Amino acid sequence: MIALSLGLALTLDRLLGWPDWVLARIGHPVMWIGALITWAERRLNRAGDSVARQRLAGCLCVAITCLGASLPAVAITLLLPSGPIGWGLTALLAMPFLAAHSMVSHVRAVAEPLCAGDVDTARKAVSMIVGRDPATLDAPAIARAATESLAENTSDGIVAPVFWGLVLGLPGLVLYKAINTLDSMIGYRNDRYLHFGWAAARLDDVANLVPARLTGGLYVLLGARAWEAVRRHFALMWREAARHRSPNAGWPETAMAASLGVRLSGPRHYHGRATQDPWLNGDAPDPQGADLHRALGLFDRLVWVCAGALVLAGLLWI
């Protein structure tokens, strides 16, 4: 019945999200995971250690985080009652680990001022969801950044947690979120985390291998209006996804670019350093503010198709 619970969780998250009054009182489960990572990193990451010791310490940080997050989920799962009450409680417990509502809110906060010509406000809003230097972003770069974030986080925030929830139940969903949070906090190629965060980054790559490609496939199918377009977009995704710096993010981003008829990725700046990333669907024009609204519509289509399919599968299994 995990499919039914996940479908309900996705529906609740898209409609309601994590309530602000709950956030103000107890925080958010992902914040709790982040606090555990911070605690472990401060005690284990020593800049003077050898590469081997830093990697070993990073592996220990990963183990502490994954066990600390997933073991309580295992215990809770064993205590949950069977039947409709158990399904409903599982849905409520799974909901915070999905990100449909928050992604729509963040991207809409970029799209609305961008469509109104308020580039400064849009730039501030996009800096909340991407790590690029905000001062270097003009209107097309803002639209690209927000669209790429929406596409990549469709996998990280929706498809991947649902996928691992279907495979391993509630503990699998929580375990995936712990892995993804580890990567977002210590999986950087900088002096502090290059070796310490190596295990976290590699584990996140493995965990997203299947979900990222599923997300790309879903975006191609839901974004095309004719079979010929489906074939063309699949061919583009297959050809260009591997050009992305990430082994996984290129799949949903290329699919989104093809579905919207825009180009994504390309050169950008991080912390004062310019990168020459290749374009995805490079012959197409840059996205504009209106394309962000189209991207949100496509995202919503994917969310509701997934939620409906999960609920239907769960009901048929009863």
mmCIF file of C-alpha atoms in Angstrom, residues 24-315:
data_model
loop_
_atom_site.group_PDB
_atom_site.id
_atom_site.type_symbol
_atom_site.label_atom_id
_atom_site.label_comp_id
_atom_site.label_asym_id
_atom_site.label_seq_id
_atom_site.Cartn_x
_atom_site.Cartn_y
_atom_site.Cartn_z
ATOM 1 C CA ALA A 24 8.227 27.901 13.351
ATOM 2 C CA ARG A 25 7.672 25.468 16.222
ATOM 3 C CA ILE A 26 9.584 22.315 15.355
ATOM 4 C CA GLY A 27 11.438 23.073 12.136
ATOM 5 C CA HIS A 28 11.399 20.609 9.245
ATOM 6 C CA PRO A 29 12.602 16.975 9.053
ATOM 7 C CA VAL A 30 15.161 17.884 6.371
ATOM 8 C CA MET A 31 16.471 20.601 8.685
ATOM 9 C CA TRP A 32 16.906 17.931 11.365
ATOM 10 C CA ILE A 33 18.926 15.844 8.928
ATOM 11 C CA GLY A 34 20.960 18.934 8.079
ATOM 12 C CA ALA A 35 21.687 19.551 11.757
ATOM 13 C CA LEU A 36 22.963 15.983 12.102
ATOM 14 C CA ILE A 37 25.233 16.464 9.076
ATOM 15 C CA THR A 38 26.576 19.726 10.510
ATOM 16 C CA TRP A 39 27.278 18.051 13.855
ATOM 17 C CA ALA A 40 29.131 15.140 12.247
ATOM 18 C CA GLU A 41 31.059 17.316 9.777
ATOM 19 C CA ARG A 42 32.375 19.635 12.478
ATOM 20 C CA ARG A 43 33.750 16.689 14.432
ATOM 21 C CA LEU A 44 35.143 14.634 11.567
ATOM 22 C CA ASN A 45 36.374 17.024 8.867
ATOM 23 C CA ARG A 46 39.973 18.066 9.600
ATOM 24 C CA ALA A 47 41.725 20.094 6.934
ATOM 25 C CA GLY A 48 45.201 18.802 7.857
ATOM 26 C CA ASP A 49 44.337 15.139 7.377
ATOM 27 C CA SER A 50 45.546 13.121 4.417
ATOM 28 C CA VAL A 51 43.263 12.510 1.449
ATOM 29 C CA ALA A 52 42.631 8.944 2.601
ATOM 30 C CA ARG A 53 41.708 10.039 6.137
ATOM 31 C CA GLN A 54 39.421 12.787 4.848
ATOM 32 C CA ARG A 55 37.617 10.328 2.584
ATOM 33 C CA LEU A 56 37.304 7.837 5.428
ATOM 34 C CA ALA A 57 35.918 10.569 7.702
ATOM 35 C CA GLY A 58 33.472 11.530 4.959
ATOM 36 C CA CYS A 59 32.306 7.929 4.692
ATOM 37 C CA LEU A 60 31.750 7.901 8.446
ATOM 38 C CA CYS A 61 29.721 11.127 8.190
ATOM 39 C CA VAL A 62 27.591 9.520 5.481
ATOM 40 C CA ALA A 63 27.059 6.395 7.604
ATOM 41 C CA ILE A 64 26.091 8.412 10.704
ATOM 42 C CA THR A 65 23.634 10.518 8.731
ATOM 43 C CA CYS A 66 22.042 7.653 6.806
ATOM 44 C CA LEU A 67 21.625 5.494 9.899
ATOM 45 C CA GLY A 68 20.487 8.423 12.039
ATOM 46 C CA ALA A 69 17.785 9.310 9.532
ATOM 47 C CA SER A 70 16.605 5.885 8.363
ATOM 48 C CA LEU A 71 16.607 3.835 11.568
ATOM 49 C CA PRO A 72 13.862 5.951 13.196
ATOM 50 C CA ALA A 73 11.858 5.559 9.975
ATOM 51 C CA VAL A 74 12.280 1.777 10.209
ATOM 52 C CA ALA A 75 11.109 1.799 13.821
ATOM 53 C CA ILE A 76 8.113 4.002 13.032
ATOM 54 C CA THR A 77 7.164 1.782 10.080
ATOM 55 C CA LEU A 78 7.155 -1.281 12.342
ATOM 56 C CA LEU A 79 4.867 0.497 14.816
ATOM 57 C CA LEU A 80 2.345 1.775 12.270
ATOM 58 C CA PRO A 81 -1.026 0.000 12.238
ATOM 59 C CA SER A 82 -2.253 -1.795 9.145
ATOM 60 C CA GLY A 83 -5.223 -0.678 7.087
ATOM 61 C CA PRO A 84 -6.407 2.825 6.177
ATOM 62 C CA ILE A 85 -5.089 4.425 9.380
ATOM 63 C CA GLY A 86 -1.598 3.129 8.651
ATOM 64 C CA TRP A 87 -1.770 4.275 5.032
ATOM 65 C CA GLY A 88 -2.859 7.747 6.090
ATOM 66 C CA LEU A 89 -0.165 8.057 8.757
ATOM 67 C CA THR A 90 2.460 6.910 6.262
ATOM 68 C CA ALA A 91 1.286 9.604 3.851
ATOM 69 C CA LEU A 92 1.587 12.277 6.544
ATOM 70 C CA LEU A 93 5.071 11.073 7.484
ATOM 71 C CA ALA A 94 6.205 10.947 3.850
ATOM 72 C CA MET A 95 4.837 14.366 2.870
ATOM 73 C CA PRO A 96 7.668 16.495 4.378
ATOM 74 C CA PHE A 97 10.241 14.635 2.283
ATOM 75 C CA LEU A 98 8.646 15.772 -0.991
ATOM 76 C CA ALA A 99 9.138 19.249 -2.437
ATOM 77 C CA ALA A 100 6.383 19.991 -4.952
ATOM 78 C CA HIS A 101 4.809 22.891 -3.056
ATOM 79 C CA SER A 102 8.082 24.592 -2.153
ATOM 80 C CA MET A 103 9.474 24.320 -5.690
ATOM 81 C CA VAL A 104 6.386 25.926 -7.202
ATOM 82 C CA SER A 105 6.549 28.725 -4.625
ATOM 83 C CA HIS A 106 10.241 29.427 -5.253
ATOM 84 C CA VAL A 107 10.009 29.380 -9.043
ATOM 85 C CA ARG A 108 6.822 31.448 -9.101
ATOM 86 C CA ALA A 109 8.628 34.027 -6.960
ATOM 87 C CA VAL A 110 11.105 34.352 -9.841
ATOM 88 C CA ALA A 111 8.616 34.159 -12.719
ATOM 89 C CA GLU A 112 6.198 36.844 -11.560
ATOM 90 C CA PRO A 113 8.655 39.741 -11.150
ATOM 91 C CA LEU A 114 10.536 38.640 -14.267
ATOM 92 C CA CYS A 115 7.349 38.854 -16.332
ATOM 93 C CA ALA A 116 6.707 42.294 -14.820
ATOM 94 C CA GLY A 117 10.167 43.509 -15.823
ATOM 95 C CA ASP A 118 11.443 43.671 -12.216
ATOM 96 C CA VAL A 119 14.813 42.030 -12.799
ATOM 97 C CA ASP A 120 16.263 42.992 -9.402
ATOM 98 C CA THR A 121 13.493 41.226 -7.485
ATOM 99 C CA ALA A 122 13.706 38.204 -9.783
ATOM 100 C CA ARG A 123 17.476 38.101 -9.271
ATOM 101 C CA LYS A 124 17.052 38.081 -5.484
ATOM 102 C CA ALA A 125 14.428 35.335 -5.723
ATOM 103 C CA VAL A 126 16.523 33.082 -7.961
ATOM 104 C CA SER A 127 19.520 33.449 -5.619
ATOM 105 C CA MET A 128 17.441 31.498 -3.076
ATOM 106 C CA ILE A 129 17.431 28.371 -5.251
ATOM 107 C CA VAL A 130 20.723 28.436 -7.188
ATOM 108 C CA GLY A 131 24.343 28.998 -6.211
ATOM 109 C CA ARG A 132 25.356 31.278 -9.089
ATOM 110 C CA ASP A 133 26.637 34.803 -8.560
ATOM 111 C CA PRO A 134 23.407 36.867 -8.631
ATOM 112 C CA ALA A 135 25.124 40.023 -9.897
ATOM 113 C CA THR A 136 26.102 38.246 -13.133
ATOM 114 C CA LEU A 137 22.531 37.229 -14.010
ATOM 115 C CA ASP A 138 20.557 39.181 -16.596
ATOM 116 C CA ALA A 139 16.911 38.355 -17.370
ATOM 117 C CA PRO A 140 17.599 35.372 -19.684
ATOM 118 C CA ALA A 141 20.172 33.945 -17.259
ATOM 119 C CA ILE A 142 17.672 34.267 -14.398
ATOM 120 C CA ALA A 143 15.043 32.411 -16.422
ATOM 121 C CA ARG A 144 17.545 29.688 -17.355
ATOM 122 C CA ALA A 145 18.672 29.255 -13.754
ATOM 123 C CA ALA A 146 15.125 28.935 -12.418
ATOM 124 C CA THR A 147 14.090 26.545 -15.192
ATOM 125 C CA GLU A 148 17.141 24.345 -14.643
ATOM 126 C CA SER A 149 16.511 24.291 -10.890
ATOM 127 C CA LEU A 150 12.888 23.280 -11.425
ATOM 128 C CA ALA A 151 13.879 20.496 -13.829
ATOM 129 C CA GLU A 152 16.658 19.081 -11.655
ATOM 130 C CA ASN A 153 14.620 19.318 -8.471
ATOM 131 C CA THR A 154 11.742 17.481 -10.098
ATOM 132 C CA SER A 155 14.021 14.469 -9.873
ATOM 133 C CA ASP A 156 15.579 15.284 -6.487
ATOM 134 C CA GLY A 157 12.365 16.455 -4.827
ATOM 135 C CA ILE A 158 9.647 14.327 -6.433
ATOM 136 C CA VAL A 159 10.608 11.387 -8.608
ATOM 137 C CA ALA A 160 13.638 10.121 -6.662
ATOM 138 C CA PRO A 161 12.021 10.092 -3.196
ATOM 139 C CA VAL A 162 8.904 8.445 -4.643
ATOM 140 C CA PHE A 163 11.053 5.903 -6.493
ATOM 141 C CA TRP A 164 13.009 4.923 -3.377
ATOM 142 C CA GLY A 165 9.806 4.964 -1.335
ATOM 143 C CA LEU A 166 8.309 2.416 -3.730
ATOM 144 C CA VAL A 167 11.467 0.290 -3.543
ATOM 145 C CA LEU A 168 12.153 0.427 0.209
ATOM 146 C CA GLY A 169 9.072 1.974 1.786
ATOM 147 C CA LEU A 170 9.130 4.976 4.108
ATOM 148 C CA PRO A 171 12.713 4.182 5.271
ATOM 149 C CA GLY A 172 13.860 4.252 1.641
ATOM 150 C CA LEU A 173 12.291 7.659 1.063
ATOM 151 C CA VAL A 174 13.935 9.072 4.210
ATOM 152 C CA LEU A 175 17.263 7.437 3.354
ATOM 153 C CA TYR A 176 17.219 9.023 -0.095
ATOM 154 C CA LYS A 177 16.500 12.438 1.414
ATOM 155 C CA ALA A 178 19.435 11.996 3.786
ATOM 156 C CA ILE A 179 21.722 11.142 0.852
ATOM 157 C CA ASN A 180 20.469 14.105 -1.176
ATOM 158 C CA THR A 181 20.900 16.471 1.775
ATOM 159 C CA LEU A 182 24.429 15.195 2.336
ATOM 160 C CA ASP A 183 25.279 16.001 -1.263
ATOM 161 C CA SER A 184 23.727 19.470 -1.055
ATOM 162 C CA MET A 185 25.729 20.292 2.095
ATOM 163 C CA ILE A 186 29.126 18.610 1.682
ATOM 164 C CA GLY A 187 29.207 17.332 -1.901
ATOM 165 C CA TYR A 188 31.165 20.316 -3.231
ATOM 166 C CA ARG A 189 34.473 20.355 -5.101
ATOM 167 C CA ASN A 190 36.106 23.020 -2.972
ATOM 168 C CA ASP A 191 39.008 22.976 -0.544
ATOM 169 C CA ARG A 192 36.844 22.084 2.455
ATOM 170 C CA TYR A 193 34.777 19.271 0.922
ATOM 171 C CA LEU A 194 36.697 17.958 -2.103
ATOM 172 C CA HIS A 195 37.762 14.783 -0.307
ATOM 173 C CA PHE A 196 35.501 14.791 2.755
ATOM 174 C CA GLY A 197 32.401 15.088 0.582
ATOM 175 C CA TRP A 198 33.556 12.580 -2.035
ATOM 176 C CA ALA A 199 31.476 9.686 -0.704
ATOM 177 C CA ALA A 200 28.362 11.845 -0.318
ATOM 178 C CA ALA A 201 28.606 13.105 -3.908
ATOM 179 C CA ARG A 202 29.204 9.641 -5.386
ATOM 180 C CA LEU A 203 26.376 8.087 -3.357
ATOM 181 C CA ASP A 204 23.991 10.821 -4.519
ATOM 182 C CA ASP A 205 25.010 10.132 -8.130
ATOM 183 C CA VAL A 206 24.117 6.463 -7.695
ATOM 184 C CA ALA A 207 20.846 7.170 -5.882
ATOM 185 C CA ASN A 208 19.704 9.498 -8.688
ATOM 186 C CA LEU A 209 20.848 7.367 -11.611
ATOM 187 C CA VAL A 210 17.437 5.828 -12.362
ATOM 188 C CA PRO A 211 15.163 8.640 -11.088
ATOM 189 C CA ALA A 212 16.867 11.330 -13.198
ATOM 190 C CA ARG A 213 16.326 9.332 -16.367
ATOM 191 C CA LEU A 214 12.744 8.567 -15.391
ATOM 192 C CA THR A 215 12.164 12.280 -14.837
ATOM 193 C CA GLY A 216 13.589 13.105 -18.239
ATOM 194 C CA GLY A 217 11.382 10.485 -19.863
ATOM 195 C CA LEU A 218 8.289 11.804 -18.096
ATOM 196 C CA TYR A 219 9.021 15.369 -19.166
ATOM 197 C CA VAL A 220 9.449 14.263 -22.775
ATOM 198 C CA LEU A 221 6.182 12.329 -22.764
ATOM 199 C CA LEU A 222 4.178 15.013 -20.984
ATOM 200 C CA GLY A 223 5.707 17.957 -22.808
ATOM 201 C CA ALA A 224 5.229 16.787 -26.398
ATOM 202 C CA ARG A 225 1.915 17.045 -28.218
ATOM 203 C CA ALA A 226 2.639 14.626 -31.061
ATOM 204 C CA TRP A 227 4.449 11.323 -31.413
ATOM 205 C CA GLU A 228 7.002 12.854 -33.776
ATOM 206 C CA ALA A 229 7.850 15.449 -31.109
ATOM 207 C CA VAL A 230 8.258 12.681 -28.522
ATOM 208 C CA ARG A 231 10.746 10.908 -30.770
ATOM 209 C CA ARG A 232 12.623 14.134 -31.496
ATOM 210 C CA HIS A 233 12.811 15.153 -27.836
ATOM 211 C CA PHE A 234 13.941 11.696 -26.728
ATOM 212 C CA ALA A 235 16.686 11.815 -29.356
ATOM 213 C CA LEU A 236 17.807 15.243 -28.145
ATOM 214 C CA MET A 237 17.841 14.122 -24.511
ATOM 215 C CA TRP A 238 19.770 10.953 -25.348
ATOM 216 C CA ARG A 239 22.311 12.931 -27.370
ATOM 217 C CA GLU A 240 22.885 15.936 -25.105
ATOM 218 C CA ALA A 241 22.178 14.911 -21.498
ATOM 219 C CA ALA A 242 25.690 13.525 -21.073
ATOM 220 C CA ARG A 243 27.161 16.936 -21.939
ATOM 221 C CA HIS A 244 26.046 18.253 -18.542
ATOM 222 C CA ARG A 245 28.620 18.447 -15.760
ATOM 223 C CA SER A 246 26.381 16.217 -13.637
ATOM 224 C CA PRO A 247 25.849 12.571 -14.609
ATOM 225 C CA ASN A 248 22.161 12.946 -13.771
ATOM 226 C CA ALA A 249 20.939 16.552 -13.948
ATOM 227 C CA GLY A 250 21.357 16.725 -17.721
ATOM 228 C CA TRP A 251 18.487 14.291 -18.302
ATOM 229 C CA PRO A 252 15.603 16.296 -16.793
ATOM 230 C CA GLU A 253 17.166 19.607 -17.865
ATOM 231 C CA THR A 254 17.545 18.553 -21.506
ATOM 232 C CA ALA A 255 14.018 17.138 -21.505
ATOM 233 C CA MET A 256 12.677 20.392 -20.076
ATOM 234 C CA ALA A 257 14.624 22.413 -22.639
ATOM 235 C CA ALA A 258 13.247 20.311 -25.487
ATOM 236 C CA SER A 259 9.673 20.452 -24.182
ATOM 237 C CA LEU A 260 9.742 24.251 -23.821
ATOM 238 C CA GLY A 261 11.743 24.896 -26.986
ATOM 239 C CA VAL A 262 14.459 26.857 -25.131
ATOM 240 C CA ARG A 263 18.148 26.456 -24.414
ATOM 241 C CA LEU A 264 19.497 25.771 -20.927
ATOM 242 C CA SER A 265 22.836 25.436 -19.133
ATOM 243 C CA GLY A 266 25.676 27.329 -20.852
ATOM 244 C CA PRO A 267 28.362 29.588 -19.295
ATOM 245 C CA ARG A 268 27.801 30.856 -15.773
ATOM 246 C CA HIS A 269 29.655 32.227 -12.719
ATOM 247 C CA TYR A 270 30.113 30.584 -9.317
ATOM 248 C CA HIS A 271 31.820 32.509 -6.500
ATOM 249 C CA GLY A 272 33.657 34.758 -8.934
ATOM 250 C CA ARG A 273 34.764 31.896 -11.180
ATOM 251 C CA ALA A 274 33.450 31.592 -14.727
ATOM 252 C CA THR A 275 32.597 28.172 -16.170
ATOM 253 C CA GLN A 276 32.106 27.284 -19.812
ATOM 254 C CA ASP A 277 29.336 24.728 -19.537
ATOM 255 C CA PRO A 278 27.955 23.558 -22.893
ATOM 256 C CA TRP A 279 24.453 24.513 -23.991
ATOM 257 C CA LEU A 280 21.598 22.041 -23.903
ATOM 258 C CA ASN A 281 19.327 22.421 -26.940
ATOM 259 C CA GLY A 282 21.684 25.215 -27.894
ATOM 260 C CA ASP A 283 19.996 26.159 -31.183
ATOM 261 C CA ALA A 284 16.849 27.301 -29.331
ATOM 262 C CA PRO A 285 16.357 30.800 -27.826
ATOM 263 C CA ASP A 286 16.815 31.711 -24.165
ATOM 264 C CA PRO A 287 13.769 31.241 -21.906
ATOM 265 C CA GLN A 288 11.819 34.293 -20.786
ATOM 266 C CA GLY A 289 9.553 34.906 -17.825
ATOM 267 C CA ALA A 290 6.552 33.475 -19.657
ATOM 268 C CA ASP A 291 8.508 30.256 -20.256
ATOM 269 C CA LEU A 292 8.896 29.873 -16.498
ATOM 270 C CA HIS A 293 5.116 29.777 -16.191
ATOM 271 C CA ARG A 294 5.044 27.157 -18.953
ATOM 272 C CA ALA A 295 7.691 25.177 -17.062
ATOM 273 C CA LEU A 296 5.572 25.353 -13.915
ATOM 274 C CA GLY A 297 2.584 24.076 -15.878
ATOM 275 C CA LEU A 298 4.617 21.131 -17.137
ATOM 276 C CA PHE A 299 5.903 20.475 -13.623
ATOM 277 C CA ASP A 300 2.357 20.459 -12.257
ATOM 278 C CA ARG A 301 1.295 18.060 -15.011
ATOM 279 C CA LEU A 302 4.038 15.654 -13.974
ATOM 280 C CA VAL A 303 3.157 15.945 -10.278
ATOM 281 C CA TRP A 304 -0.535 15.240 -10.812
ATOM 282 C CA VAL A 305 0.101 12.392 -13.249
ATOM 283 C CA CYS A 306 2.460 10.766 -10.736
ATOM 284 C CA ALA A 307 0.080 11.324 -7.819
ATOM 285 C CA GLY A 308 -2.873 9.946 -9.771
ATOM 286 C CA ALA A 309 -0.943 6.917 -11.002
ATOM 287 C CA LEU A 310 0.280 6.115 -7.476
ATOM 288 C CA VAL A 311 -3.194 6.403 -5.940
ATOM 289 C CA LEU A 312 -4.724 4.323 -8.720
ATOM 290 C CA ALA A 313 -2.041 1.627 -8.382
ATOM 291 C CA GLY A 314 -2.538 1.555 -4.625
ATOM 292 C CA LEU A 315 -6.327 1.242 -4.916
#
